mmCIF file of C-alpha atoms in Angstrom:
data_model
loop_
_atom_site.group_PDB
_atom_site.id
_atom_site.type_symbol
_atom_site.label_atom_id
_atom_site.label_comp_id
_atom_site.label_asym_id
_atom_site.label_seq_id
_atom_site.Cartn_x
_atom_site.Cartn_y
_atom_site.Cartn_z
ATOM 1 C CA UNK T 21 7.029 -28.603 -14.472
ATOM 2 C CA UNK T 22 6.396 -24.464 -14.551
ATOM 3 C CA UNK T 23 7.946 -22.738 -12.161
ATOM 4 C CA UNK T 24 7.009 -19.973 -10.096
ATOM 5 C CA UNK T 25 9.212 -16.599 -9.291
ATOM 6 C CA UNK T 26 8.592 -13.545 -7.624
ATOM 7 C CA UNK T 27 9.954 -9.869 -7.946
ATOM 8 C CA UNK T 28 10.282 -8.202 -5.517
ATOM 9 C CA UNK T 29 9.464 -4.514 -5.246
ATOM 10 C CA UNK T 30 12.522 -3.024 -5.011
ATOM 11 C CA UNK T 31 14.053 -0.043 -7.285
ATOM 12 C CA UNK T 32 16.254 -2.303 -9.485
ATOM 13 C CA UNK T 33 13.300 -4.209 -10.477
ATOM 14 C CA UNK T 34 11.453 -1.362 -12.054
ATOM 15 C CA UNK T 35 11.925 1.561 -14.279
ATOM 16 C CA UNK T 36 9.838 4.887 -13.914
ATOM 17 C CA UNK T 37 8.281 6.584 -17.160
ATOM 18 C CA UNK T 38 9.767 4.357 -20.169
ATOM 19 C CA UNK T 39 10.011 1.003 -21.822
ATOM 20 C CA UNK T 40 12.952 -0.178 -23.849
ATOM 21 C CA UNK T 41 14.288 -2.839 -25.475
ATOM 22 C CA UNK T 42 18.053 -2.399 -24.491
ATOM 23 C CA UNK T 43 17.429 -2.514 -20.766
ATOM 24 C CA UNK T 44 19.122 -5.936 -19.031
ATOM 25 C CA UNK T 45 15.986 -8.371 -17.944
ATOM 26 C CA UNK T 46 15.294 -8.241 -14.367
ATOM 27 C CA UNK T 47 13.877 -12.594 -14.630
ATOM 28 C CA UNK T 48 14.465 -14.613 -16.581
ATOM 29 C CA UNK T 49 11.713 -17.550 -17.321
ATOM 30 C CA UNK T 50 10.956 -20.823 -19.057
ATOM 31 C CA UNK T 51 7.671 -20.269 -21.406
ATOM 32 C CA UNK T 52 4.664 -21.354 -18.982
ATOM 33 C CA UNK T 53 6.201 -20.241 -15.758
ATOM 34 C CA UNK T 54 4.213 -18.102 -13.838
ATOM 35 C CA UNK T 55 5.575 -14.663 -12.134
ATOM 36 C CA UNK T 56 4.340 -12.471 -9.185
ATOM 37 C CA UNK T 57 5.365 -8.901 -9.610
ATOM 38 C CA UNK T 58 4.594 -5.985 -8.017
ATOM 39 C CA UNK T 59 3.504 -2.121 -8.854
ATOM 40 C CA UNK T 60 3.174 1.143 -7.483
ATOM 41 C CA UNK T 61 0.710 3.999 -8.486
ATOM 42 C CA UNK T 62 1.308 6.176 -11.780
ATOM 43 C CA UNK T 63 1.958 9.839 -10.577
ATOM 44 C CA UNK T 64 4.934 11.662 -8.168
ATOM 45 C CA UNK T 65 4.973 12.819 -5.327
ATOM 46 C CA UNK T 66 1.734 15.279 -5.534
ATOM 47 C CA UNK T 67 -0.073 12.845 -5.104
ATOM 48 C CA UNK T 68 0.322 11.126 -2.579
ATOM 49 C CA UNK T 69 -1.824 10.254 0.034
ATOM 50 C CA UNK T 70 -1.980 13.418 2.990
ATOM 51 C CA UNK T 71 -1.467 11.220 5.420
ATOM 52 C CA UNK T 72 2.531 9.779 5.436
ATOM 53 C CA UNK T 73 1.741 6.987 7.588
ATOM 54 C CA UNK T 74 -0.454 5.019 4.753
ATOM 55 C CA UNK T 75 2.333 5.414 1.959
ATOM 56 C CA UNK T 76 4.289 2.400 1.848
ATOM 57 C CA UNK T 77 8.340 2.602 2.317
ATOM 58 C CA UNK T 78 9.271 0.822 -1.392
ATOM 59 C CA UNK T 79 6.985 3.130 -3.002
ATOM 60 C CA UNK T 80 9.207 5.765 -1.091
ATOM 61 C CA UNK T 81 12.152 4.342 -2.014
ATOM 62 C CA UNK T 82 10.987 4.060 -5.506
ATOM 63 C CA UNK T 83 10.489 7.822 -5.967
ATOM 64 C CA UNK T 84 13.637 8.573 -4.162
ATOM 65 C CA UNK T 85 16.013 6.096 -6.230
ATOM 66 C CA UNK T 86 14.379 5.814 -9.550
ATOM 67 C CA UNK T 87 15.593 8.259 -12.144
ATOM 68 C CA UNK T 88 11.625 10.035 -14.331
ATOM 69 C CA UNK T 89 11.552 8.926 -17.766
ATOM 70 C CA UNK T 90 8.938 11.033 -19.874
ATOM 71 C CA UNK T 91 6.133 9.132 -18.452
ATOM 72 C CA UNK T 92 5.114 8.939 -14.673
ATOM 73 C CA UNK T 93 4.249 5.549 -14.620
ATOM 74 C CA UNK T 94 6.253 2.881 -12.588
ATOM 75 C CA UNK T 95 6.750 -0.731 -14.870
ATOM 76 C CA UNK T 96 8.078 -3.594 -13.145
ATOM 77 C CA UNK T 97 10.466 -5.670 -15.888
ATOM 78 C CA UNK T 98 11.616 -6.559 -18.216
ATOM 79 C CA UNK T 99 10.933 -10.250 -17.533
ATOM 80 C CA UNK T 100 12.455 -12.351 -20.602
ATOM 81 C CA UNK T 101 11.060 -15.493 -21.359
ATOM 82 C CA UNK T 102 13.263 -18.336 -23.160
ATOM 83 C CA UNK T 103 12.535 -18.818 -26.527
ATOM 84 C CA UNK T 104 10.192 -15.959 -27.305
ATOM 85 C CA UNK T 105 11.966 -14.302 -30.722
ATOM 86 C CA UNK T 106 10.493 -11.843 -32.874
ATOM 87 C CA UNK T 107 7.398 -12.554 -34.825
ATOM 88 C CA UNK T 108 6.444 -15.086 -31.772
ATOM 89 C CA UNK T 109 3.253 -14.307 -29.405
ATOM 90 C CA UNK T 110 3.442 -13.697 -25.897
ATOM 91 C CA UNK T 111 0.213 -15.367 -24.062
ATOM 92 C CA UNK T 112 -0.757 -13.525 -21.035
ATOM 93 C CA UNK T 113 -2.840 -15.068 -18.704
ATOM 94 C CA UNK T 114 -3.951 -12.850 -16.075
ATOM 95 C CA UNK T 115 -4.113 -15.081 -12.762
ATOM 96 C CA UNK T 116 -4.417 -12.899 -9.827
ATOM 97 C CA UNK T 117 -4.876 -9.284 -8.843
ATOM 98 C CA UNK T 118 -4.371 -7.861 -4.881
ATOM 99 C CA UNK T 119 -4.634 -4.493 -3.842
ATOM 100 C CA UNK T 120 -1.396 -3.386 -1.958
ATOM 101 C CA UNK T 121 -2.761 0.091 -0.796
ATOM 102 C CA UNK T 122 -5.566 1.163 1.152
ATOM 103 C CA UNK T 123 -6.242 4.105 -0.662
ATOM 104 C CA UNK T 124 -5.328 5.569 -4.515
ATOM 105 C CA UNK T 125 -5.669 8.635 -6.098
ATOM 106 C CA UNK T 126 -8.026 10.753 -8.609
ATOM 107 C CA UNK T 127 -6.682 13.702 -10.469
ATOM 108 C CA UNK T 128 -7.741 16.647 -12.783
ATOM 109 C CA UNK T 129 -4.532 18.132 -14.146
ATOM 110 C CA UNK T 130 -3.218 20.921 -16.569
ATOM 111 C CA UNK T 131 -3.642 20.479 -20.581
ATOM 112 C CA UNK T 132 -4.811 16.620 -19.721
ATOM 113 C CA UNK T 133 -7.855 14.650 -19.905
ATOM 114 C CA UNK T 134 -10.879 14.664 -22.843
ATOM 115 C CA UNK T 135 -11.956 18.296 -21.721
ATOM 116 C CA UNK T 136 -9.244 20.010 -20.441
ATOM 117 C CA UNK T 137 -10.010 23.947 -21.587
ATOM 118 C CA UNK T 138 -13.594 23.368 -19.686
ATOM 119 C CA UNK T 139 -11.739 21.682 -16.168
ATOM 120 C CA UNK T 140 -9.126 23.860 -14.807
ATOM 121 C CA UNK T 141 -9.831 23.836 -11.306
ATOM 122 C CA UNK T 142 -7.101 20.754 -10.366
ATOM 123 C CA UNK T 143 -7.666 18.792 -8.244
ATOM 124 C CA UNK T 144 -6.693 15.501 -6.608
ATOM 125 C CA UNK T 145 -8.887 13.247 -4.497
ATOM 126 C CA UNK T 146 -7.661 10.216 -2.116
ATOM 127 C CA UNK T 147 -10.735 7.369 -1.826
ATOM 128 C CA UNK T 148 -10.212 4.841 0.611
ATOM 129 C CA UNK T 149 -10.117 1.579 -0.721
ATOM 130 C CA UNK T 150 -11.914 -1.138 1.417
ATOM 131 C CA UNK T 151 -10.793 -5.043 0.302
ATOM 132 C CA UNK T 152 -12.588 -6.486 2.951
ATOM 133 C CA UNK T 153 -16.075 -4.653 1.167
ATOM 134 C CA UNK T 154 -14.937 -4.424 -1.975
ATOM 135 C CA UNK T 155 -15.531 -0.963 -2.253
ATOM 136 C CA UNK T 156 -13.781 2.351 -3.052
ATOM 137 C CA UNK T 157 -15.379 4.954 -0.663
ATOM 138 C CA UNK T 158 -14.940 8.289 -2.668
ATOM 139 C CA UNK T 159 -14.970 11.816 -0.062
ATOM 140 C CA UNK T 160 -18.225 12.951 -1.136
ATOM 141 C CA UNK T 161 -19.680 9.233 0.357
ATOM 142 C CA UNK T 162 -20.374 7.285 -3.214
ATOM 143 C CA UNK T 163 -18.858 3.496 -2.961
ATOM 144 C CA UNK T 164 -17.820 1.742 -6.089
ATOM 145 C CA UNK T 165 -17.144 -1.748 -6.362
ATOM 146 C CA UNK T 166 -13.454 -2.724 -7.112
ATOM 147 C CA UNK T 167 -12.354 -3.868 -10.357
ATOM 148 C CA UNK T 168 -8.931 -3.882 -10.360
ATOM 149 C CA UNK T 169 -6.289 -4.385 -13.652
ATOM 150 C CA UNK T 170 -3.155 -2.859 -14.674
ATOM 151 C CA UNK T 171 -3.419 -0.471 -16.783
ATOM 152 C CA UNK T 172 -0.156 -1.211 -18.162
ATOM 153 C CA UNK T 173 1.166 -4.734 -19.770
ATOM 154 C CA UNK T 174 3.077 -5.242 -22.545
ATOM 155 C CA UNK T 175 6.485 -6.508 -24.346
ATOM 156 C CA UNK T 176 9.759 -4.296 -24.956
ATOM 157 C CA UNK T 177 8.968 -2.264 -28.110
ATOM 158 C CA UNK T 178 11.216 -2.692 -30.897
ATOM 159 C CA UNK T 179 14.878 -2.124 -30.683
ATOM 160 C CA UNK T 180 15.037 0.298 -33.330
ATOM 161 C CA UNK T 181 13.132 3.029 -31.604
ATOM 162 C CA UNK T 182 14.883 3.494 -28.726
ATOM 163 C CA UNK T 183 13.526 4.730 -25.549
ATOM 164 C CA UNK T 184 9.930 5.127 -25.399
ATOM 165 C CA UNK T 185 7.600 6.701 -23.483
ATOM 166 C CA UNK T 186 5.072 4.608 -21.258
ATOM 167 C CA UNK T 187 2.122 7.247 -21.542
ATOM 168 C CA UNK T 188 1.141 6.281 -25.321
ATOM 169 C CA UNK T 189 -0.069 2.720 -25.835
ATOM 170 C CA UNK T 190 1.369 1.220 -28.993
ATOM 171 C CA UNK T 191 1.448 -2.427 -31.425
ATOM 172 C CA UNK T 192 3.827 -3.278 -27.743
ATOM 173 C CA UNK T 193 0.587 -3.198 -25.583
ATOM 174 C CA UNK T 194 1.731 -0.702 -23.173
ATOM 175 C CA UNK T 195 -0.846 1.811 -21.435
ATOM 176 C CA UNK T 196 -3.904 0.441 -23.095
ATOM 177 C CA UNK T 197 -5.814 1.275 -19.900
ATOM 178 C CA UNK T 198 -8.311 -1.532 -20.802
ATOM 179 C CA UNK T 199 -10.387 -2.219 -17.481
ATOM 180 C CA UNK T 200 -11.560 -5.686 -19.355
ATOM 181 C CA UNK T 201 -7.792 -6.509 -19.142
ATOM 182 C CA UNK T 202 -8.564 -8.591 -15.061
ATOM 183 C CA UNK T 203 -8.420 -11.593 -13.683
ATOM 184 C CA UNK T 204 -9.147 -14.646 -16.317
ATOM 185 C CA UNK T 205 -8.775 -12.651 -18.947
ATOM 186 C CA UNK T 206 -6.005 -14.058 -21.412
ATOM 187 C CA UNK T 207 -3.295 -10.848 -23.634
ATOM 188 C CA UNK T 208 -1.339 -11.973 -26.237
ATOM 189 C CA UNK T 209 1.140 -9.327 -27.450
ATOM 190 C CA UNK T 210 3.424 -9.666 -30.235
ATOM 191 C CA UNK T 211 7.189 -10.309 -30.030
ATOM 192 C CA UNK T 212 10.252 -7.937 -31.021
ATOM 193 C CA UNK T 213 12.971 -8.927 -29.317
ATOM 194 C CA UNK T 214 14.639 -12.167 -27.844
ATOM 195 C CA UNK T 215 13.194 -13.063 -24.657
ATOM 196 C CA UNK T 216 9.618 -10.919 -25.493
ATOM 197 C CA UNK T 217 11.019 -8.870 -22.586
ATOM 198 C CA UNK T 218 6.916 -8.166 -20.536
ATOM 199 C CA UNK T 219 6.071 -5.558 -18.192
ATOM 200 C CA UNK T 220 3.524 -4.627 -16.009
ATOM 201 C CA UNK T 221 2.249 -1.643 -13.823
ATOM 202 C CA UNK T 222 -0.128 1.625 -13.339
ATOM 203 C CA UNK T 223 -2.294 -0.451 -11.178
ATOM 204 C CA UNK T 224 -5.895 0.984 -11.095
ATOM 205 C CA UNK T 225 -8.386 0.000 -8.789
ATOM 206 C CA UNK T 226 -11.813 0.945 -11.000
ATOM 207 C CA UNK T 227 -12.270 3.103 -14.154
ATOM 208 C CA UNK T 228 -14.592 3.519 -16.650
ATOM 209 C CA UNK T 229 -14.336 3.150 -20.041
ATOM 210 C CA UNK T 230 -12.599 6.488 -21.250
ATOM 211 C CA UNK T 231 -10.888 7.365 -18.312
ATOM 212 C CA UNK T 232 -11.685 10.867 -19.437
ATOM 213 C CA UNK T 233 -10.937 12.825 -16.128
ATOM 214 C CA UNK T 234 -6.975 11.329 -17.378
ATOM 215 C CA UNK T 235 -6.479 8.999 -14.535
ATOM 216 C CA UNK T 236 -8.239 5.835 -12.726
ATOM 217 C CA UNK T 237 -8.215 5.074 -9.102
ATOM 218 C CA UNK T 238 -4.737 4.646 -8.871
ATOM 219 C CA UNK T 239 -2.754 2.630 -6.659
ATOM 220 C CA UNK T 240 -0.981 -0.340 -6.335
ATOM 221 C CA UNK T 241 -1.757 -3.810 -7.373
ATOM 222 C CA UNK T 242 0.595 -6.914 -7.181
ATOM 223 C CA UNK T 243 -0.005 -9.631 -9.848
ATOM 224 C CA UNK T 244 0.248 -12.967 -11.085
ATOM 225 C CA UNK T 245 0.767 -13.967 -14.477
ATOM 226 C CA UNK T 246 1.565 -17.088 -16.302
ATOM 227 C CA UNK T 247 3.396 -16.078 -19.713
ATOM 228 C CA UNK T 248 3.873 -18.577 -22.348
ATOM 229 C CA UNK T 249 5.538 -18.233 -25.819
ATOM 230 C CA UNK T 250 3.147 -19.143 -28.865
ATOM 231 C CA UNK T 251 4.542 -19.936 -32.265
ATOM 232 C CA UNK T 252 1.127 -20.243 -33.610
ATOM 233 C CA UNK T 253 -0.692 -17.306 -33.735
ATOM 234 C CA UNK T 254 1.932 -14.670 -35.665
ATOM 235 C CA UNK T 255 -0.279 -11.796 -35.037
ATOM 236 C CA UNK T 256 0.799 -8.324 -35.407
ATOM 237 C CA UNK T 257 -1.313 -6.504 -33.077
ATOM 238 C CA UNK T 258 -2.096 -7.185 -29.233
ATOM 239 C CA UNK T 259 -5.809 -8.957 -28.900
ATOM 240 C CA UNK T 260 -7.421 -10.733 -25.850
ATOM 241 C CA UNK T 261 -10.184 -13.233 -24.850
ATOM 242 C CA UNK T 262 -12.186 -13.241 -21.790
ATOM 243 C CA UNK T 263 -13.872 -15.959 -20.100
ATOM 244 C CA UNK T 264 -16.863 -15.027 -22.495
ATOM 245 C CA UNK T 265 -15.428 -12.586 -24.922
ATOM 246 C CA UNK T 266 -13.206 -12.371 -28.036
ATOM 247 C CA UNK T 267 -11.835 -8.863 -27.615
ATOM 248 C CA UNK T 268 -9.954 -6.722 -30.837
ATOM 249 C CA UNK T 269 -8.278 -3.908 -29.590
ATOM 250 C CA UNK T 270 -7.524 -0.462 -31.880
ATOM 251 C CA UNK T 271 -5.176 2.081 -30.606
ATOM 252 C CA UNK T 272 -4.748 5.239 -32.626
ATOM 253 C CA UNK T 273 -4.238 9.294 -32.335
ATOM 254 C CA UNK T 274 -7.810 9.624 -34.160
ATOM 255 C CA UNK T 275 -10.874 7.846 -32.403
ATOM 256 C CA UNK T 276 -12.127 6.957 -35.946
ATOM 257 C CA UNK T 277 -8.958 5.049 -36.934
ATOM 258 C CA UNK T 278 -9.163 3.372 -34.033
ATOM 259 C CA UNK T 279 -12.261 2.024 -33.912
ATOM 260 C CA UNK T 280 -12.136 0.529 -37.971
ATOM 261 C CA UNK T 281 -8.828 -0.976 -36.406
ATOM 262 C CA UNK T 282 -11.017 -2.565 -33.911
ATOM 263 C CA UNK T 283 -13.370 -3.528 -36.637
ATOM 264 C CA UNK T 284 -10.736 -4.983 -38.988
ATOM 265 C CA UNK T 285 -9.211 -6.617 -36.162
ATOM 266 C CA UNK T 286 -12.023 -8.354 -35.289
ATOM 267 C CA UNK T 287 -13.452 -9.782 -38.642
ATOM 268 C CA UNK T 288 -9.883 -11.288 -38.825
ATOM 269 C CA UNK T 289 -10.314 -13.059 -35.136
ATOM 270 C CA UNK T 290 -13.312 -14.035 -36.401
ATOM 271 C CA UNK T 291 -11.959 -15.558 -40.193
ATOM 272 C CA UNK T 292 -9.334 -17.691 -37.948
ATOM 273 C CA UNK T 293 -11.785 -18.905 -35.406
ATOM 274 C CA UNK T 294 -14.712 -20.092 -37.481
ATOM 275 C CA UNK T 295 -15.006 -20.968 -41.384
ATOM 276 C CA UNK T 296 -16.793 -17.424 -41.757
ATOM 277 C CA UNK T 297 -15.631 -15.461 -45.246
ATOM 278 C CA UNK T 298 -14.594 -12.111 -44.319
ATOM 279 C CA UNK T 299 -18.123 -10.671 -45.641
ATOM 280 C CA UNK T 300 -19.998 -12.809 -42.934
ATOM 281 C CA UNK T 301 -17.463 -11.840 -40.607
ATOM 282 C CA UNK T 302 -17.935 -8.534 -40.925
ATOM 283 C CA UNK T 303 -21.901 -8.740 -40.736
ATOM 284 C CA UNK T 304 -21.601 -10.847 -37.288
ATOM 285 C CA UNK T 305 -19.806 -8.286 -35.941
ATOM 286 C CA UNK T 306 -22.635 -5.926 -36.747
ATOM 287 C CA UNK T 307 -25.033 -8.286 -35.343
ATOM 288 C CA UNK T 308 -23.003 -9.700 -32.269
ATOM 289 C CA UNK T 309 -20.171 -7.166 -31.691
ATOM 290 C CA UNK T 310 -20.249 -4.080 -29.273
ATOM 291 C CA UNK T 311 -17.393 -1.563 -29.805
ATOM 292 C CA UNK T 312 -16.124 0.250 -26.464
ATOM 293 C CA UNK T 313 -14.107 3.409 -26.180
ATOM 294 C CA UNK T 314 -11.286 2.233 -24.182
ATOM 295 C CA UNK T 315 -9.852 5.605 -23.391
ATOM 296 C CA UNK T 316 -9.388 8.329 -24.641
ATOM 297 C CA UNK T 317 -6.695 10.425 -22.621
ATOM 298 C CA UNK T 318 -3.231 9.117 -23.852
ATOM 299 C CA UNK T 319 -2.109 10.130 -27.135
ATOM 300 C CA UNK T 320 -3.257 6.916 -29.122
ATOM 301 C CA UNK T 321 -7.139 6.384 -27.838
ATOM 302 C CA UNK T 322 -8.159 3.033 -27.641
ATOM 303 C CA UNK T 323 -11.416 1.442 -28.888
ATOM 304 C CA UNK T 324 -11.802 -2.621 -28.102
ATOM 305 C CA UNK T 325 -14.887 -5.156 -29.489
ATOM 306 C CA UNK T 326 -15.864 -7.853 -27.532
ATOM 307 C CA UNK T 327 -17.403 -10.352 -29.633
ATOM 308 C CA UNK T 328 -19.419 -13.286 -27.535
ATOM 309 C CA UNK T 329 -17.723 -16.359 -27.920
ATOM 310 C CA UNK T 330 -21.341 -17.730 -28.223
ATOM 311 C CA UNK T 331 -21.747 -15.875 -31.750
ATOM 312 C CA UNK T 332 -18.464 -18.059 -32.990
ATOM 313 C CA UNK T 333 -20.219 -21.557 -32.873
ATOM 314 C CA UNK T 334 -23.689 -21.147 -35.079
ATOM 315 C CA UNK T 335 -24.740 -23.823 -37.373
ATOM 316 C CA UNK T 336 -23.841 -21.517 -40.485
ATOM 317 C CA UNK T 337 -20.284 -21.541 -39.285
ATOM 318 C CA UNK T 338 -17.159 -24.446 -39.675
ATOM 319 C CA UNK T 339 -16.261 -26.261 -36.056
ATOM 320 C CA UNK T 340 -14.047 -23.791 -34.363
ATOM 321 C CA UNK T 341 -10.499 -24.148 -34.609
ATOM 322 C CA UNK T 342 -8.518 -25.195 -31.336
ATOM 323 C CA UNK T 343 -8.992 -22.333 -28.577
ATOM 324 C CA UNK T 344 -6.513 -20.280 -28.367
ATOM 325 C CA UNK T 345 -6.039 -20.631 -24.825
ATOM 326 C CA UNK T 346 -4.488 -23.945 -24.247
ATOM 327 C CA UNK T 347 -6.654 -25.612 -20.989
ATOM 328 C CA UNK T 348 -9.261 -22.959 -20.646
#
């Protein structure tokens, strides 16, 4: 039977501003367990919240023990799995999300962002965050609904590159900063080492697609995750599935590049679910597909398409191969 494990939040479970493939596991699993772990806000010490009385003592700790990588963002991991080798898929399924902050933070900050020559008055803003409501209550009195995800997940990028940064999402996952990425929607993210070797953190709260001011509502999120090992799928590039939604994802340093990865990505989603040629494929997803700027702040930008699962199961098309999500 699966088995479930916690991490706690504590320094040794968590590395601040990189991801790599040497560093010792901090869990080890059986494929289909499922793991609680737990994340602090991207950022330092600027920005935390005025008021020292609502910043939690492991996030504290966390910036006093944890040596900066060149990134700012805190990953809990890695978390190996048993039997997940190289050329395997690592199945995601995103269980639960929980806020473990009242509040996060909202930043304009030198040479970042989509437009930073026209925004160089910084600036950092702390909105309340309200569970009970739902609601993040920004200063100037506008209240957004929550939507929480982690804006980081991924697998330890290949051995052979060494230490990595965690600002620039990559084939790994990594920083994708895809707010479609919540709970019941299923990763899968492709294997390059032993063990997979998944992450998590940079919990936002809400964002929009873009993310162009550079950040989210930041803060912390603690989440559940069942990860399971597929030998099936041999897919070189991350891809998800919502509840209602086949999702492609293209990451690239040139918005155009990544959206025709997005594209290509998706007519081949579609060729594997369906009995579609690659020429119908591609004409459904001009009919059925919508293309979304994921972000567009970290190095590679990101553009996903969520094709309806709906559009897969016409009368023109072949019965659907087996979901890819075992149960759902």
């Amino acid at each position: 039977m699966p088995t479930h494990h916690e991490i706690p939040a504590t320094p040794e479970n968590m590395v601040l501003g990189y991801f790599d493939a040497a560093l010792p596991p901090v869990l080890e699993i059986a494929s289909g367990d499922t793991v609680t772990l737990h994340s602090f806000p991207a950022g330092g010490r600027e920005s935390l919240h005025p008021d020292p009385a609502r910043v939690p003592q492991d996030y504290r700790l966390a910036l006093d023990t944890l040596a900066q990588g060149p990134g700012p963002h805190f990953v809990t991991g890695p978390v190996h799995v048993r039997g997940a080798e190289p050329g395997d898929m690592l199945q995601v399924d995103i269980l639960d999300l929980k806020f473990r902050m009242d509040w996060g933070f909202v930043a304009i900050l030198p040479l970042l962002g989509t437009l930073p020559d026209e925004f160089t008055d910084y600036e950092t803003i702390h909105p309340d965050i309200d569970v009970a409501r739902g609601v993040a209550v920004l200063p100037w009195g506008t209240e957004l609904p929550l939507d929480p995800f982690f804006g980081i997940m991924g697998t330890a990028p290949p051995a052979a590159w060494g230490r990595v940064g965690t600002p620039v999402p990559r084939g790994f996952g990594g920083n994708m900063d895809n707010k479609e990425l919540k709970v019941g929607t299923t990763l899968y993210l492709p294997v390059y080492n032993p063990g997979a070797g998944f992450y998590a953190g940079d919990g936002h709260g809400v964002q929009g697609d873009g993310e162009v001011c550079i950040t989210a509502l930041e803060t912390g999120l603690t989440g559940t995750f069942r990860l399971t090992v597929r030998k099936d799928l041999g897919h070189a590039w991350p891809f998800a599935e919502t509840p209602t939604d086949l999702m492609s994802i293209g990451l690239h340093e040139s918005l155009d590049e990544a959206m025709r990865q997005a594209v290509r990505e998706m007519v081949r989603l579609v060729c594997e679910r369906t009995g579609l040629t690659r020429n119908q494929a591609y004409m459904l997803c001009s009919l059925a597909g919508n293309l979304r700027i994921t972000q567009t702040v970290d190095g590679n930008k990101g553009v996903h398409m969520l094709m309806p699962k709906s559009a897969l199961l016409g009368p023109e098309a072949q019965a659907p191969k087996p979901e890819l999500t075992p149960g759902r």
